[in-house]
Amino acid sequence: MAIHPVGEEEGVSSAHATYRALVEHELGPYFGTPCGILSPLLGLLAARDDYHVVTREDNAVGMAAGTALAGRTPTVLMQNSGFGQSVNALASLVVPYRIPMLLVVSMRGVPPDPTPENLAMGRLTVPILDGLGIAYDYLSGSQVGKQLAVAKDVLVHERRAYALLVRPDEFSWKA
């Protein structure tokens, strides 16, 4: 898979486009764990009353599950290392009980992220999603509206989780 570098202005625009599309498609409330790659998007969401900073990804998944059962369409924003930490909550709660939630997962350990401590989760994130049966796509700022329409269809009509993977440079992150 080729990675196409994103310029800083384009990255900021991509974060804004993603924010607008999330709000337009009513994919909230939002539960986010701190993440440098997602920080431009998290910064935009932080001004909202329905944005919640959560310290652990499995807790964010649990909180999102509760809001989904109450009729909302939540979004959980996390780094793929935290995605790894939340696998049990996804595998034992979200997947078997078909609890719909959008997972926005930043992809550490893939180009242009050279940090060795992230390489394993960079290799494992997609196979874990496949193993869980969670459909996914790689976020593209120019296509995010269409991508979130597909995601919302999966969430609402199939009542399943969906993941949107964010490459390190999509929002202009640099190592």
Coordinates of N, CA and C in Angstrom, one line a residue:
M1 N 0.9 -1.2 0.0 CA 0.0 0.0 0.0 C 0.9 1.2 0.0
A2 N 0.6 2.1 -0.9 CA 1.4 3.4 -1.0 C 0.8 4.4 0.0
I3 N 1.7 5.1 0.7 CA 1.3 6.2 1.5 C 1.6 7.5 0.8
H4 N 0.7 8.3 0.7 CA 0.9 9.6 0.0 C 1.0 10.7 1.1
P5 N 2.1 11.4 1.2 CA 2.3 12.4 2.2 C 1.3 13.5 2.0
V6 N 0.8 14.0 3.1 CA -0.2 15.0 3.2 C 0.5 16.3 3.7
G7 N 0.3 17.4 3.0 CA 0.9 18.7 3.4 C 0.1 19.2 4.7
E8 N 0.8 20.1 5.4 CA 0.2 20.6 6.7 C -1.1 21.2 6.5
E9 N -1.3 22.1 5.5 CA -2.6 22.7 5.2 C -3.6 21.7 4.9
E10 N -3.2 20.8 4.0 CA -4.2 19.7 3.7 C -4.6 18.9 4.9
G11 N -3.6 18.6 5.8 CA -3.9 17.9 7.0 C -4.9 18.6 7.9
V12 N -4.7 19.9 8.1 CA -5.6 20.7 8.9 C -7.0 20.6 8.2
S13 N -7.0 20.8 6.9 CA -8.3 20.7 6.2 C -9.0 19.3 6.3
S14 N -8.1 18.3 6.3 CA -8.7 16.9 6.5 C -9.3 16.8 7.9
A15 N -8.7 17.3 8.9 CA -9.2 17.3 10.3 C -10.5 18.0 10.3
H16 N -10.6 19.2 9.7 CA -11.8 20.0 9.7 C -12.9 19.2 8.9
A17 N -12.6 18.7 7.8 CA -13.5 17.9 7.0 C -14.1 16.7 7.8
T18 N -13.2 16.1 8.5 CA -13.6 14.9 9.3 C -14.6 15.4 10.4
Y19 N -14.2 16.5 11.1 CA -15.1 17.0 12.1 C -16.4 17.3 11.6
R20 N -16.5 18.1 10.5 CA -17.8 18.4 9.9 C -18.6 17.2 9.5
A21 N -17.9 16.2 9.0 CA -18.7 15.0 8.5 C -19.2 14.2 9.8
L22 N -18.4 14.1 10.8 CA -18.8 13.5 12.0 C -20.1 14.1 12.6
V23 N -20.1 15.4 12.6 CA -21.2 16.2 13.2 C -22.4 16.1 12.2
E24 N -22.2 16.2 10.9 CA -23.2 16.1 9.9 C -24.0 14.8 10.0
H25 N -23.2 13.7 10.2 CA -23.8 12.4 10.2 C -24.2 12.0 11.6
E26 N -24.2 12.9 12.6 CA -24.6 12.7 13.9 C -24.0 11.5 14.6
L27 N -22.7 11.4 14.4 CA -21.9 10.3 15.0 C -21.3 10.6 16.3
G28 N -22.1 10.9 17.3 CA -21.7 11.3 18.6 C -22.7 10.7 19.6
P29 N -22.4 10.8 20.9 CA -21.3 11.5 21.5 C -19.9 10.9 21.2
Y30 N -18.9 11.7 21.6 CA -17.5 11.3 21.2 C -16.7 11.0 22.5
F31 N -16.0 9.9 22.5 CA -15.2 9.5 23.6 C -13.8 9.3 23.1
G32 N -12.9 10.2 23.5 CA -11.5 10.2 23.0 C -10.4 10.0 24.1
T33 N -9.4 9.3 23.7 CA -8.2 9.2 24.5 C -7.1 10.1 23.8
P34 N -6.2 10.6 24.6 CA -5.2 11.5 24.0 C -4.4 10.8 22.9
C35 N -4.1 11.6 21.8 CA -3.4 11.0 20.7 C -2.8 12.1 19.9
G36 N -1.5 12.1 19.6 CA -0.9 13.2 18.8 C -1.4 13.2 17.4
I37 N -1.6 12.1 16.8 CA -2.0 12.0 15.4 C -3.4 12.6 15.3
L38 N -4.3 12.3 16.2 CA -5.7 12.8 16.2 C -5.9 14.1 16.8
S39 N -4.8 14.7 17.4 CA -4.9 16.0 18.1 C -5.6 17.1 17.3
P40 N -5.4 17.3 16.0 CA -6.2 18.3 15.4 C -7.7 18.1 15.4
L41 N -8.1 16.9 15.2 CA -9.5 16.5 15.3 C -10.0 16.6 16.8
L42 N -9.3 16.1 17.7 CA -9.7 16.1 19.1 C -9.8 17.5 19.6
G43 N -8.9 18.4 19.1 CA -9.0 19.8 19.4 C -10.3 20.5 19.0
L44 N -10.8 20.1 17.8 CA -12.1 20.6 17.3 C -13.2 20.0 18.1
L45 N -13.2 18.7 18.4 CA -14.2 18.1 19.2 C -14.3 18.6 20.7
A46 N -13.2 19.1 21.2 CA -13.1 19.5 22.6 C -14.0 20.6 23.0
A47 N -14.4 21.4 22.0 CA -15.3 22.5 22.3 C -16.8 22.0 22.4
R48 N -17.1 20.8 22.1 CA -18.4 20.3 22.1 C -18.8 19.8 23.5
D49 N -20.1 19.9 23.9 CA -20.6 19.4 25.1 C -20.6 17.8 25.1
D50 N -20.7 17.2 24.0 CA -20.8 15.8 23.9 C -19.4 15.1 23.6
Y51 N -18.3 15.8 23.9 CA -17.0 15.2 23.8 C -16.5 14.9 25.2
H52 N -16.0 13.7 25.4 CA -15.5 13.2 26.7 C -14.1 12.7 26.6
V53 N -13.2 13.2 27.3 CA -11.8 12.6 27.4 C -11.9 11.5 28.4
V54 N -11.4 10.3 27.9 CA -11.4 9.1 28.7 C -10.0 8.6 28.7
T55 N -9.5 8.1 29.9 CA -8.1 7.8 30.1 C -7.8 6.4 29.5
R56 N -8.7 5.5 29.4 CA -8.5 4.1 28.9 C -9.4 3.8 27.8
E57 N -8.9 3.2 26.8 CA -9.7 2.9 25.6 C -10.8 1.9 25.8
D58 N -10.5 0.9 26.7 CA -11.6 -0.1 27.0 C -12.7 0.6 27.7
N59 N -12.4 1.6 28.6 CA -13.5 2.4 29.2 C -14.3 3.2 28.2
A60 N -13.6 3.8 27.3 CA -14.2 4.6 26.2 C -15.2 3.7 25.4
V61 N -14.8 2.5 25.1 CA -15.6 1.5 24.4 C -16.8 1.2 25.3
G62 N -16.6 1.0 26.5 CA -17.8 0.7 27.4 C -18.8 1.8 27.5
M63 N -18.2 3.0 27.7 CA -19.1 4.2 27.7 C -19.9 4.4 26.4
A64 N -19.2 4.2 25.3 CA -19.8 4.3 24.0 C -20.9 3.2 23.9
A65 N -20.6 2.0 24.4 CA -21.6 0.9 24.3 C -22.9 1.3 25.0
G66 N -22.8 1.9 26.2 CA -23.9 2.4 27.0 C -24.7 3.4 26.2
T67 N -24.0 4.4 25.5 CA -24.8 5.4 24.8 C -25.4 4.8 23.5
A68 N -24.8 3.8 23.0 CA -25.4 3.1 21.8 C -26.7 2.4 22.2
L69 N -26.6 1.7 23.4 CA -27.8 1.0 23.9 C -28.9 2.0 24.2
A70 N -28.6 3.3 24.5 CA -29.5 4.3 24.8 C -30.0 5.0 23.5
G71 N -29.6 4.5 22.3 CA -30.1 5.0 21.1 C -29.2 6.0 20.3
R72 N -28.1 6.3 20.8 CA -27.1 7.2 20.1 C -26.2 6.4 19.2
T73 N -25.4 7.1 18.4 CA -24.5 6.5 17.5 C -23.1 7.1 17.9
P74 N -22.4 6.5 18.9 CA -21.2 7.1 19.4 C -19.9 6.8 18.5
T75 N -19.0 7.7 18.8 CA -17.6 7.6 18.2 C -16.6 7.5 19.3
V76 N -15.7 6.5 19.1 CA -14.5 6.4 20.0 C -13.3 6.7 19.2
L77 N -12.5 7.6 19.7 CA -11.2 8.0 19.1 C -10.0 7.6 19.9
M78 N -9.1 6.8 19.3 CA -8.0 6.3 20.0 C -6.8 6.0 19.1
Q79 N -5.7 5.7 19.7 CA -4.5 5.3 19.0 C -4.6 3.8 18.8
N80 N -3.9 3.2 17.8 CA -4.0 1.8 17.7 C -3.4 1.0 18.8
S81 N -2.5 1.6 19.6 CA -2.0 0.9 20.8 C -3.1 0.7 21.8
G82 N -3.9 1.7 21.9 CA -5.1 1.6 22.8 C -6.2 0.7 22.2
F83 N -6.3 0.7 20.9 CA -7.2 -0.3 20.2 C -6.8 -1.7 20.7
G84 N -5.5 -2.0 20.7 CA -5.1 -3.3 21.2 C -5.5 -3.5 22.6
Q85 N -5.4 -2.5 23.4 CA -5.8 -2.6 24.8 C -7.4 -2.8 25.0
S86 N -8.1 -2.4 24.0 CA -9.6 -2.5 24.1 C -10.2 -3.7 23.4
V87 N -9.3 -4.6 22.9 CA -9.8 -5.8 22.1 C -10.8 -6.6 22.9
N88 N -10.5 -6.9 24.2 CA -11.5 -7.7 25.0 C -12.8 -7.1 25.0
A89 N -12.9 -5.8 25.3 CA -14.2 -5.1 25.3 C -14.9 -5.2 24.0
L90 N -14.2 -5.1 22.9 CA -14.8 -5.2 21.6 C -15.2 -6.6 21.3
A91 N -14.4 -7.6 21.7 CA -14.6 -9.0 21.4 C -15.7 -9.6 22.2
S92 N -15.8 -9.2 23.5 CA -16.8 -9.8 24.4 C -18.1 -9.0 24.6
L93 N -18.1 -7.8 24.1 CA -19.3 -6.9 24.3 C -19.8 -6.4 23.0
V94 N -19.0 -5.6 22.3 CA -19.5 -4.9 21.1 C -19.8 -5.8 20.0
V95 N -18.9 -6.7 19.6 CA -19.1 -7.6 18.5 C -20.3 -8.6 18.7
P96 N -20.3 -9.4 19.8 CA -21.3 -10.4 19.9 C -22.7 -9.8 20.1
Y97 N -22.8 -8.6 20.7 CA -24.1 -8.0 20.9 C -24.5 -7.0 19.9
R98 N -23.6 -6.9 18.9 CA -23.9 -6.0 17.7 C -24.2 -4.6 18.2
I99 N -23.3 -4.0 19.0 CA -23.4 -2.7 19.5 C -22.7 -1.7 18.5
P100 N -23.5 -0.9 17.9 CA -22.9 0.0 16.9 C -22.1 1.2 17.5
M101 N -20.9 1.3 17.0 CA -20.1 2.5 17.3 C -19.0 2.7 16.3
L102 N -18.7 3.9 16.0 CA -17.6 4.2 15.1 C -16.3 4.3 15.9
L103 N -15.3 3.6 15.4 CA -13.9 3.6 16.0 C -13.1 4.4 15.1
V104 N -12.5 5.5 15.5 CA -11.5 6.3 14.7 C -10.2 6.0 15.4
V105 N -9.4 5.3 14.6 CA -8.1 4.7 15.2 C -6.9 5.2 14.4
S106 N -6.1 5.9 15.1 CA -4.8 6.4 14.5 C -3.9 5.3 14.4
M107 N -3.1 5.3 13.3 CA -2.3 4.1 12.9 C -0.8 4.5 13.2
R108 N -0.4 4.2 14.4 CA 1.1 4.3 14.7 C 1.7 3.1 14.2
G109 N 3.0 3.2 14.0 CA 3.8 2.0 13.5 C 3.7 1.7 12.0
V110 N 3.1 2.6 11.3 CA 3.1 2.5 9.8 C 3.7 3.8 9.2
P111 N 4.3 3.8 8.0 CA 4.9 5.0 7.5 C 4.0 6.2 7.5
P112 N 4.4 7.3 7.9 CA 5.8 7.7 8.2 C 6.2 7.7 9.6
D113 N 5.6 6.8 10.5 CA 6.0 6.7 11.9 C 7.1 5.7 12.0
P114 N 8.3 6.2 12.3 CA 9.5 5.2 12.4 C 9.7 4.6 13.8
T115 N 8.8 4.9 14.8 CA 9.1 4.5 16.1 C 9.0 3.0 16.3
P116 N 10.0 2.3 16.7 CA 10.0 0.9 16.8 C 9.0 0.3 17.8
E117 N 8.7 1.1 18.9 CA 7.7 0.6 19.9 C 6.3 0.5 19.3
N118 N 6.1 1.1 18.2 CA 4.7 1.0 17.6 C 4.6 0.1 16.4
L119 N 5.7 -0.5 16.0 CA 5.6 -1.4 14.8 C 4.7 -2.6 14.9
A120 N 4.7 -3.2 16.1 CA 3.8 -4.4 16.2 C 2.4 -4.1 16.1
M121 N 1.9 -3.0 16.7 CA 0.5 -2.7 16.6 C 0.2 -2.1 15.2
G122 N 1.2 -1.5 14.5 CA 1.0 -1.1 13.1 C 0.8 -2.3 12.2
R123 N 1.4 -3.4 12.5 CA 1.2 -4.7 11.7 C -0.1 -5.4 12.1
L124 N -0.5 -5.3 13.4 CA -1.6 -6.1 13.9 C -3.0 -5.5 13.9
T125 N -3.1 -4.2 13.7 CA -4.4 -3.5 13.8 C -5.4 -4.1 12.8
V126 N -5.0 -4.1 11.5 CA -5.9 -4.6 10.5 C -6.2 -6.1 10.7
P127 N -5.3 -7.0 10.9 CA -5.7 -8.4 11.2 C -6.6 -8.5 12.4
I128 N -6.4 -7.7 13.4 CA -7.3 -7.8 14.6 C -8.7 -7.4 14.1
L129 N -8.8 -6.3 13.4 CA -10.2 -5.8 12.9 C -10.8 -7.0 12.1
D130 N -10.0 -7.6 11.2 CA -10.5 -8.6 10.4 C -11.0 -9.8 11.2
G131 N -10.2 -10.2 12.2 CA -10.6 -11.3 13.1 C -11.8 -11.0 13.9
L132 N -12.0 -9.7 14.3 CA -13.2 -9.3 15.0 C -14.5 -9.2 14.1
G133 N -14.2 -9.1 12.8 CA -15.3 -8.9 11.8 C -15.8 -7.5 11.8
I134 N -14.9 -6.6 12.1 CA -15.2 -5.1 12.1 C -14.7 -4.6 10.8
A135 N -15.7 -4.1 10.0 CA -15.3 -3.4 8.7 C -14.6 -2.1 9.0
Y136 N -13.7 -1.8 8.0 CA -12.9 -0.6 8.2 C -12.6 0.0 6.8
D137 N -12.1 1.3 6.9 CA -11.6 2.0 5.8 C -10.5 2.9 6.3
Y138 N -9.6 3.3 5.4 CA -8.6 4.3 5.7 C -9.1 5.7 5.4
L139 N -9.1 6.6 6.4 CA -9.7 7.9 6.2 C -9.0 8.7 5.1
S140 N -9.7 9.3 4.3 CA -9.2 10.2 3.3 C -10.0 11.5 3.4
G141 N -9.3 12.6 3.7 CA -10.0 13.9 4.0 C -10.9 14.3 2.8
S142 N -10.5 14.0 1.6 CA -11.3 14.4 0.5 C -12.6 13.5 0.3
Q143 N -12.6 12.3 0.9 CA -13.7 11.4 0.8 C -14.4 11.1 2.1
V144 N -14.1 11.8 3.1 CA -14.6 11.5 4.5 C -16.1 11.5 4.6
G145 N -16.7 12.4 3.9 CA -18.2 12.5 3.9 C -18.8 11.2 3.4
K146 N -18.3 10.7 2.3 CA -18.8 9.5 1.7 C -18.4 8.3 2.6
Q147 N -17.2 8.3 3.2 CA -16.8 7.2 4.0 C -17.7 7.1 5.3
L148 N -18.0 8.3 5.9 CA -18.8 8.3 7.0 C -20.3 7.9 6.7
A149 N -20.7 8.2 5.5 CA -22.1 7.7 5.1 C -22.1 6.2 5.1
V150 N -21.0 5.6 4.5 CA -20.9 4.1 4.5 C -20.9 3.6 6.0
A151 N -20.1 4.2 6.8 CA -20.0 3.8 8.2 C -21.3 3.9 8.9
K152 N -22.0 5.0 8.7 CA -23.3 5.2 9.4 C -24.3 4.1 8.9
D153 N -24.2 3.8 7.6 CA -25.1 2.7 7.1 C -24.8 1.4 7.9
V154 N -23.6 1.1 8.0 CA -23.2 -0.2 8.8 C -23.7 -0.1 10.2
L155 N -23.4 1.1 10.9 CA -23.8 1.3 12.3 C -25.3 1.2 12.5
V156 N -26.1 1.8 11.6 CA -27.5 1.9 11.8 C -28.3 0.7 11.3
H157 N -28.0 0.3 10.1 CA -28.7 -0.8 9.4 C -28.2 -2.2 9.8
E158 N -26.9 -2.3 9.9 CA -26.4 -3.6 10.3 C -26.1 -3.8 11.8
R159 N -26.2 -2.6 12.5 CA -26.0 -2.6 14.0 C -24.7 -3.3 14.3
R160 N -23.6 -2.8 13.7 CA -22.3 -3.3 13.9 C -21.3 -2.2 14.0
A161 N -20.2 -2.5 14.6 CA -19.1 -1.4 14.8 C -18.4 -1.3 13.4
Y162 N -17.8 -0.1 13.2 CA -17.1 0.2 12.0 C -15.9 1.0 12.4
A163 N -14.7 0.8 11.7 CA -13.5 1.5 12.1 C -13.0 2.4 10.9
L164 N -12.6 3.6 11.2 CA -12.0 4.5 10.3 C -10.6 4.7 10.7
L165 N -9.6 4.2 9.9 CA -8.2 4.2 10.3 C -7.5 5.5 9.8
V166 N -6.7 6.1 10.6 CA -6.1 7.4 10.3 C -4.6 7.2 10.2
R167 N -4.1 7.4 9.0 CA -2.6 7.3 8.8 C -1.9 8.4 9.5
P168 N -0.7 8.2 9.9 CA 0.0 9.2 10.7 C 0.0 10.6 10.1
D169 N 0.1 10.7 8.8 CA 0.3 12.0 8.2 C -1.1 12.6 7.7
E170 N -2.2 11.9 7.9 CA -3.5 12.4 7.4 C -3.8 13.8 8.0
F171 N -3.5 14.0 9.3 CA -3.7 15.4 9.9 C -2.4 16.1 10.1
S172 N -1.4 15.8 9.3 CA -0.1 16.5 9.3 C 0.8 16.1 10.5
W173 N 0.6 15.0 11.1 CA 1.5 14.6 12.2 C 2.9 14.3 11.7
K174 N 3.9 14.6 12.5 CA 5.3 14.3 12.1 C 6.0 13.7 13.3
A175 N 6.9 12.7 13.0 CA 7.6 12.1 14.1 C 8.6 13.1 14.7

